[in-house]
């Protein structure tokens, strides 16, 4: 997705890039001298801003700030953005590359009686390169905290225009739609979370009579289902144990719809405390949420946001940590085990500002991040932004871009969420007073990279009954973890979302069973797709046959490819866990070529698998038998490509448990 910076139209304009010295600052982060650097953050609205420089004392002594510019040049204009109680500027000075001082202009200090002012200081083109500028203020003559948002120099007297940096191609085909009465009421609706299949919405209702604690119950979780006509059905309270008389909200839902990430820790005595929890669906009911353990978790703020990636590997949070740049910063923790997460990693200065970044949403491609911010330049209150992760450090991001004036208003806009397909965006906004939930069809420029939604059921291979199982998926290139999901205990249904660019293996797991693995090549990027694939688990019983779907050989040879190793390593683990187990490894071919060559190839491939298993830890005499069956035992018609593909296989048969 291409993003473009719609920046300044004035010819050769520069913004202050470094603070050289200053008289005082209100705080070391918010309202600090460094907040004057770069483009304005509070304009065009202006007003008190933590992202501007404010002297320490209100109506105090003579204050000043001196700033540097990256590329010294002749100029004929300095622009000072006074965002709060303007009129205190008394003088502007220029400095050449040898730090020689020149007076640009002096001013009569008095209140402008306006909320903001853009002070344009024009003069003849300098004969020297301007490397720095100093602005002085006599604060005691203008009531209130006098703040400066930004300082610019220009080689032109033309008006310096600042435009909000908006993602390229933000042209919407349809109108912004306020959802109907099934979702929006006279009360506040916020924090929509759309399931990856796009069919279920979780949201909160504030102080609604239908909350468990009535109108005194601030936040409770409600649910709506997408109807056949494209509207959202009548919302219903999700009920206990997820709702109680405390603050309840859904932070994210897994692709299978069987797990919810919930704000706060649900304690065993029914009370709530700070933290985050996960509840798993047991049939049609939600289990009591289990608290997640985050290593060295600290939140010094009175609010929090969470989001768990579709893979279940990454937990994103908006908290005030000890290393935050302001109040709420965005962080990520990596899954280290069941219910366990690593120490949070700060996303860095490209994302986080001196004020709040919150309500993160990581798209199904696990690269495209949407979030709300008071700190990045916007249209008023909090706006929604888009950025892309550039590597696995989680600290390297593209510059955040505003989603534009259709989605963002001059009021509070947050809670952005989209389904895996990426066609519609949902968010909440207070643009009409009370907070409501809206949706809009997304242009291609704002859609994340396409993904594939895999769905199906997990079955017992012998009884054909559904099974509650954990679904693991991995990158076949190295066997590393790609994600985790869970099937429904009653129906066996599961769903996973796979980004393009990789070849995946995926399988169900349940105690007492052997997984029949599947694989899918998604190296070539295409469009959004939905694929149905059932998974089977074979009971560990004598006589059961398990096909090894993720075994790959060089064409016409018995040389194993590295993509086979994760599958074979699980067979090693199986035999280590069952030390008396004995297997026959059977090789099969299609009928292309001579019967003799096919027999030899199948025998060689079976023996190659046996050798790998022995060399990687399977011990004990005669526990493995390699047998080649050639083309003698087809399971499909050899007259089609698909049939021949099914007949070319390696499988094992349990001879002894």
XYZ file of C-alpha atoms in Angstrom, residues 99-632:
534
model
C 26.347 31.833 15.158
C 26.395 35.594 14.503
C 23.132 37.149 15.682
C 20.832 39.353 13.546
C 17.575 40.941 14.681
C 14.753 39.956 12.347
C 11.985 41.957 14.033
C 10.761 43.260 17.395
C 7.091 43.293 18.417
C 4.826 45.155 20.790
C 3.704 42.547 23.289
C -0.031 42.378 23.911
C -2.796 39.808 23.937
C -4.286 39.111 20.519
C -7.649 38.175 22.078
C -7.567 35.098 19.854
C -7.158 31.421 20.636
C -4.209 30.990 18.250
C -1.922 32.988 15.986
C 0.402 32.187 13.105
C 3.047 34.911 13.394
C 4.575 35.557 9.955
C 7.836 37.532 10.139
C 8.829 38.811 6.670
C 11.999 40.707 5.683
C 14.324 41.100 2.666
C 16.189 37.956 1.626
C 19.212 37.486 3.876
C 22.684 37.636 2.344
C 23.798 34.805 4.616
C 22.628 31.283 5.342
C 20.301 31.139 8.325
C 21.238 28.187 10.543
C 19.207 28.987 13.670
C 16.377 31.149 15.017
C 15.643 32.457 18.514
C 12.175 33.514 19.649
C 11.771 35.637 22.794
C 8.540 36.063 24.779
C 7.547 38.481 27.548
C 5.026 36.179 29.186
C 3.948 38.450 32.048
C 2.245 40.810 29.579
C -0.066 38.132 28.120
C -2.189 36.247 30.622
C -2.013 32.446 30.675
C 0.575 29.890 29.611
C 2.004 31.108 26.297
C 2.803 28.139 24.068
C 4.655 27.705 20.765
C 3.847 24.676 18.620
C 6.398 25.047 15.788
C 8.929 27.367 14.126
C 9.663 27.428 10.383
C 11.958 29.295 7.976
C 11.291 29.868 4.271
C 13.095 31.431 1.327
C 9.770 32.894 0.193
C 7.242 35.349 1.606
C 4.425 33.161 0.334
C 2.104 31.843 2.996
C 3.412 28.653 4.590
C 0.553 26.194 4.436
C 0.495 23.085 6.557
C -1.620 20.163 5.469
C -2.403 17.074 7.488
C -0.441 14.104 6.146
C -3.109 11.832 4.725
C -2.690 8.365 3.212
C -2.574 8.498 -0.583
C -5.677 7.520 -2.495
C -8.143 8.177 0.315
C -11.168 8.589 -1.942
C -14.248 6.792 -0.669
C -16.810 5.270 -3.026
C -19.616 5.185 -0.481
C -20.979 7.378 2.274
C -20.127 7.103 5.937
C -22.886 5.003 7.502
C -24.062 5.288 11.076
C -25.148 1.800 12.118
C -28.835 1.268 12.786
C -30.809 0.821 16.015
C -29.647 -2.769 16.420
C -26.291 -1.327 17.496
C -26.661 2.415 18.174
C -29.052 3.684 20.837
C -29.592 6.870 22.818
C -26.731 5.664 25.010
C -23.024 5.624 24.123
C -21.706 2.738 22.001
C -17.938 2.325 21.694
C -15.026 -0.014 20.951
C -16.407 -2.179 18.122
C -14.517 -5.417 17.499
C -15.343 -7.291 14.273
C -14.614 -11.011 14.054
C -12.205 -11.817 11.194
C -15.002 -13.494 9.208
C -16.941 -10.207 9.411
C -20.091 -11.796 10.847
C -19.975 -10.848 14.543
C -19.485 -7.512 16.286
C -18.594 -7.102 19.947
C -18.963 -3.596 21.386
C -19.580 -1.815 24.666
C -22.609 0.115 25.830
C -22.084 2.709 28.505
C -24.584 3.233 31.336
C -27.315 1.355 29.470
C -30.405 0.110 31.358
C -29.692 -3.363 29.945
C -26.303 -3.526 31.657
C -26.101 -5.849 34.650
C -25.732 -2.887 36.983
C -28.224 -0.747 35.062
C -27.437 2.859 34.195
C -24.788 2.958 36.928
C -22.828 0.191 35.160
C -20.383 2.101 32.975
C -19.141 -0.439 30.386
C -20.586 -3.803 29.377
C -20.054 -6.103 26.402
C -22.814 -6.440 23.812
C -22.962 -8.547 20.646
C -24.588 -8.113 17.229
C -24.697 -10.473 14.228
C -24.504 -9.426 10.571
C -27.812 -10.128 8.818
C -28.336 -11.452 5.293
C -29.372 -7.988 4.095
C -26.070 -6.466 5.274
C -27.503 -4.758 8.365
C -26.544 -5.545 11.943
C -29.053 -7.373 14.119
C -30.419 -6.367 17.504
C -27.570 -6.274 19.994
C -27.735 -8.435 23.096
C -25.857 -8.390 26.382
C -23.227 -11.158 26.411
C -23.989 -11.761 30.099
C -21.889 -13.341 32.840
C -19.170 -14.343 33.405
C -17.752 -11.783 30.940
C -20.017 -8.996 32.182
C -20.250 -7.949 35.804
C -20.733 -4.654 37.580
C -17.135 -3.593 36.836
C -15.597 -2.225 33.623
C -15.934 -4.869 30.868
C -14.748 -4.750 27.257
C -13.557 -7.019 24.443
C -10.115 -6.104 23.127
C -9.999 -8.633 20.261
C -11.442 -11.913 19.010
C -9.503 -14.795 17.467
C -10.242 -15.839 13.855
C -12.023 -18.997 15.016
C -14.355 -16.901 17.175
C -13.621 -19.245 20.066
C -11.425 -16.965 22.198
C -11.882 -13.383 23.392
C -9.201 -11.076 24.747
C -10.776 -9.070 27.559
C -9.697 -5.989 29.433
C -8.820 -6.409 33.125
C -8.070 -9.451 35.251
C -11.066 -11.510 36.388
C -10.121 -12.675 39.866
C -11.325 -16.000 41.281
C -13.408 -14.232 43.942
C -15.377 -12.352 41.272
C -13.549 -9.054 41.691
C -11.619 -7.268 38.937
C -8.114 -5.821 38.876
C -5.703 -4.322 36.360
C -4.536 -6.652 33.602
C -5.855 -8.610 30.639
C -7.630 -11.970 30.334
C -8.702 -14.583 27.781
C -12.002 -16.458 27.728
C -12.572 -19.536 25.560
C -15.923 -20.598 24.183
C -17.184 -23.910 25.542
C -19.910 -24.804 23.085
C -22.259 -21.823 23.266
C -20.970 -20.551 26.619
C -17.938 -18.479 27.512
C -15.608 -19.846 30.173
C -14.504 -17.776 33.143
C -11.638 -15.584 31.855
C -8.056 -16.549 32.690
C -5.618 -13.773 33.546
C -2.613 -13.410 31.245
C 0.859 -13.007 32.725
C 2.975 -10.245 31.132
C 6.617 -10.112 32.197
C 7.516 -6.851 33.987
C 4.149 -5.305 33.138
C 3.776 -1.724 34.385
C 0.984 0.740 33.649
C 1.221 4.113 35.366
C -1.905 5.435 33.653
C -5.569 5.122 34.612
C -6.601 3.688 31.246
C -5.464 0.870 28.955
C -6.064 -0.663 25.511
C -5.138 -4.149 24.280
C -5.184 -6.100 21.018
C -4.055 -9.659 20.253
C -2.937 -10.495 16.720
C -4.887 -13.062 14.709
C -1.965 -15.482 15.014
C -2.135 -15.254 18.803
C 1.609 -14.509 18.876
C 1.554 -10.780 19.621
C -0.161 -8.779 22.355
C -0.284 -5.045 21.616
C -1.115 -2.661 24.428
C -1.507 1.052 25.103
C -0.039 1.766 28.526
C 2.172 4.267 30.317
C 5.327 2.291 30.995
C 8.423 3.516 32.761
C 10.021 4.190 29.360
C 7.008 5.878 27.753
C 7.507 9.070 25.769
C 4.335 10.572 27.201
C 1.241 9.072 28.752
C -0.214 6.109 26.820
C 2.332 4.595 24.404
C 1.945 1.550 22.168
C 3.911 -1.572 23.136
C 4.019 -5.230 22.083
C 4.604 -8.433 24.049
C 5.437 -11.748 22.370
C 3.784 -14.994 23.453
C 6.236 -17.138 25.427
C 3.847 -19.892 26.493
C 0.244 -20.635 27.371
C -1.037 -17.429 28.966
C 2.484 -15.973 29.195
C 3.929 -12.929 27.422
C 7.326 -11.240 27.198
C 8.354 -7.873 28.597
C 6.585 -5.135 26.565
C 8.603 -3.449 23.784
C 7.946 0.243 23.116
C 7.080 0.957 19.455
C 9.388 3.991 19.457
C 9.185 7.693 18.609
C 7.880 7.162 15.077
C 4.583 6.012 16.624
C 4.507 7.332 20.183
C 4.273 11.020 21.119
C 4.164 12.983 24.361
C 0.427 12.353 24.681
C -1.898 9.385 24.138
C -1.661 6.704 21.452
C -4.358 4.106 22.053
C -6.924 1.668 20.591
C -4.433 -0.314 18.450
C -5.708 -2.659 15.740
C -3.276 -4.924 13.865
C -4.738 -6.105 10.564
C -4.741 -9.754 9.512
C -1.530 -9.257 7.508
C 0.138 -8.607 10.915
C 1.962 -5.610 9.412
C -0.652 -2.883 8.985
C -1.422 -1.068 12.228
C -4.285 1.354 12.842
C -4.422 3.386 16.048
C -5.832 6.557 17.561
C -3.685 9.464 18.700
C -3.943 12.894 20.242
C -0.314 13.522 19.312
C -0.042 13.244 15.535
C -1.483 16.152 13.511
C -5.203 15.745 12.990
C -8.560 17.425 12.566
C -9.429 18.070 16.192
C -9.514 15.656 19.106
C -8.216 12.084 18.724
C -7.808 10.910 15.107
C -7.194 7.470 13.575
C -3.886 6.779 11.788
C -2.311 4.041 9.672
C 1.283 2.776 9.645
C 3.149 -0.364 8.545
C 5.629 -2.509 10.426
C 8.883 -2.780 8.461
C 10.640 -5.592 10.341
C 10.404 -7.906 13.335
C 11.945 -5.478 15.838
C 8.540 -3.784 16.303
C 10.376 -0.444 16.523
C 10.677 0.280 12.793
C 7.498 1.711 11.233
C 6.464 3.849 8.305
C 5.462 7.388 9.232
C 1.859 7.340 10.521
C -0.645 8.898 8.126
C -4.059 10.307 8.929
C -7.063 8.409 7.509
C -8.600 11.648 6.270
C -11.562 13.872 7.045
C -14.273 11.348 6.143
C -13.260 8.966 8.928
C -11.767 11.587 11.249
C -13.787 14.528 12.526
C -13.079 17.484 14.805
C -14.197 15.294 17.717
C -13.086 11.980 19.249
C -12.579 9.149 16.709
C -11.258 5.748 17.799
C -11.913 2.009 17.988
C -10.995 1.267 14.356
C -11.562 -2.358 13.325
C -11.862 -4.314 10.070
C -12.569 -7.923 9.091
C -9.953 -10.137 7.424
C -11.349 -9.247 4.008
C -10.493 -5.599 4.669
C -13.491 -4.225 2.774
C -15.260 -2.257 5.536
C -13.915 -0.242 8.439
C -15.852 0.164 11.687
C -15.091 2.750 14.352
C -16.761 4.890 16.977
C -17.042 8.660 16.864
C -18.540 11.438 18.965
C -19.099 13.664 15.911
C -22.837 13.903 16.635
C -22.496 14.322 20.384
C -22.885 10.927 22.028
C -20.514 8.206 20.833
C -21.912 5.929 18.103
C -20.516 3.232 15.811
C -20.021 3.907 12.095
C -18.796 1.980 9.081
C -17.502 2.853 5.627
C -16.351 0.892 2.595
C -12.578 1.189 2.349
C -10.687 2.326 -0.745
C -7.804 0.099 -1.815
C -5.281 2.591 -0.388
C -6.483 1.951 3.166
C -6.854 -1.808 2.914
C -4.181 -4.046 4.441
C -2.330 -6.670 2.421
C -4.632 -9.538 1.329
C -4.839 -12.728 3.390
C -6.461 -16.156 3.190
C -9.148 -17.202 5.675
C -8.984 -20.964 6.296
C -11.992 -22.585 7.933
C -13.209 -26.104 8.548
C -13.813 -28.661 11.271
C -11.573 -30.992 13.246
C -12.709 -34.637 13.188
C -11.775 -37.970 14.714
C -10.546 -39.839 11.613
C -12.034 -43.117 12.849
C -15.445 -42.046 14.203
C -15.838 -38.915 12.032
C -17.088 -37.058 15.133
C -15.957 -33.456 15.826
C -13.137 -32.920 18.317
C -12.091 -30.051 20.536
C -8.496 -29.445 19.470
C -5.704 -26.910 19.373
C -4.847 -25.886 15.818
C -1.188 -25.107 15.216
C 0.206 -23.555 12.062
C 3.839 -23.066 11.093
C 6.173 -21.772 8.407
C 7.289 -24.863 6.516
C 10.579 -23.251 5.485
C 11.976 -23.577 9.008
C 9.185 -25.039 11.144
C 8.837 -21.858 13.211
C 5.559 -20.979 14.883
C 3.093 -19.027 12.735
C 0.101 -19.069 15.075
C -2.380 -20.963 17.200
C -6.166 -21.410 17.264
C -8.780 -23.601 18.942
C -11.694 -25.592 17.557
C -15.180 -25.372 19.031
C -15.747 -28.082 21.635
C -19.167 -29.039 20.254
C -18.866 -28.515 16.502
C -15.126 -28.880 15.905
C -15.182 -25.662 13.858
C -11.962 -23.670 13.522
C -10.697 -20.665 11.564
C -7.229 -19.266 10.949
C -5.956 -16.329 8.894
C -2.791 -16.737 6.808
C -0.923 -13.793 5.245
C 0.538 -14.297 1.781
C 4.252 -14.746 1.172
C 4.875 -18.119 2.837
C 4.201 -21.851 2.635
C 2.357 -23.054 5.730
C 1.723 -26.320 7.492
C -1.254 -26.617 9.835
C -2.710 -29.361 11.992
C -5.022 -30.149 14.863
C -3.748 -31.486 18.167
C -5.535 -33.381 20.930
C -4.174 -35.767 23.536
C -4.368 -39.412 22.471
C -4.364 -38.575 18.765
C -1.908 -38.233 15.896
C -2.268 -35.201 13.637
C -2.848 -35.489 9.904
C -1.079 -32.356 8.709
C -2.058 -30.104 5.822
C -0.026 -27.570 3.870
C -0.762 -24.543 1.716
C 1.572 -22.638 -0.605
C 0.825 -18.900 -0.372
C 4.180 -17.603 -1.595
C 2.599 -15.836 -4.570
C 0.553 -12.863 -3.378
C -3.010 -12.840 -4.640
C -6.380 -11.485 -3.517
C -8.396 -12.195 -0.391
C -9.662 -15.787 -0.391
C -11.661 -18.124 1.809
C -10.749 -21.832 1.754
C -12.449 -24.717 3.563
C -10.168 -27.488 4.835
C -11.155 -30.084 7.422
C -8.510 -31.489 9.754
C -8.356 -35.067 10.980
C -6.881 -36.653 14.081
C -6.072 -40.358 14.098
C -6.462 -42.204 17.414
C -3.301 -43.934 18.615
C -4.436 -47.493 17.941
C -2.838 -50.511 16.312
C -3.715 -50.673 12.628
C -4.389 -46.956 12.170
C -2.762 -45.363 9.112
C -1.567 -41.738 9.093
C -0.700 -39.908 5.888
C 2.319 -37.595 6.121
C 1.083 -34.764 3.910
C 4.000 -32.450 4.614
C 6.780 -34.747 3.350
C 8.481 -33.379 0.240
C 11.141 -34.954 -2.016
C 13.228 -33.722 -4.901
C 11.393 -34.603 -8.123
C 12.008 -38.240 -9.071
C 14.419 -38.710 -6.155
C 14.465 -39.918 -2.555
C 16.129 -36.729 -1.292
C 14.089 -35.059 1.455
C 13.489 -31.303 1.221
C 13.986 -29.190 4.346
C 10.253 -28.390 4.401
C 9.759 -32.047 5.437
C 11.714 -31.708 8.664
C 8.968 -30.198 10.902
C 6.618 -33.083 10.013
C 9.296 -35.734 10.561
C 10.411 -34.155 13.840
C 6.882 -34.588 15.176
C 7.063 -38.307 14.315
C 10.294 -38.455 16.339
C 8.494 -36.797 19.278
C 5.578 -39.228 18.924
C 7.875 -42.240 19.195
C 9.776 -40.733 22.109
C 6.485 -40.227 23.963
C 5.452 -43.812 23.141
C 8.657 -45.870 23.631
C 7.027 -49.198 22.690
C 5.440 -47.898 19.496
C 6.399 -49.637 16.254
C 5.665 -48.160 12.818
C 5.722 -49.232 9.213
C 6.806 -46.358 6.945
C 5.135 -46.924 3.568
C 6.100 -45.237 0.298
C 3.650 -45.017 -2.626
C 3.793 -43.615 -6.177
C 1.449 -42.940 -9.072
C 1.577 -45.032 -12.268
C 3.735 -42.655 -14.313
C 6.882 -44.522 -15.397
C 7.671 -48.210 -15.200
C 6.414 -50.401 -12.396
C 9.986 -51.377 -11.528
C 11.249 -47.793 -11.236
C 8.209 -46.805 -9.169
C 8.801 -49.730 -6.817
C 12.434 -48.723 -6.374
C 11.550 -45.051 -5.835
C 8.895 -45.828 -3.218
C 11.287 -48.143 -1.351
C 14.063 -45.539 -1.417
C 11.758 -42.829 -0.125
C 10.458 -45.011 2.697
C 14.039 -45.819 3.685
C 14.993 -42.113 3.523
C 12.262 -41.343 6.054
C 13.386 -44.208 8.307
C 16.980 -42.955 8.155
C 15.934 -39.428 9.120
C 13.918 -40.679 12.097
C 16.761 -42.889 13.349
C 19.366 -40.170 12.873
C 17.214 -37.737 14.844
C 16.622 -39.794 17.940
C 14.346 -42.798 17.362
C 16.100 -45.647 19.155
C 15.342 -49.317 19.606
C 15.768 -52.238 17.239
C 13.049 -52.948 14.700
C 10.794 -50.041 15.761
C 10.762 -48.774 12.185
C 10.163 -50.755 9.017
C 10.465 -49.098 5.615
C 8.348 -50.610 2.841
C 7.886 -49.487 -0.751
C 4.577 -50.325 -2.414
C 5.200 -48.579 -5.716
C 2.006 -48.036 -7.696
C 0.214 -51.108 -6.311
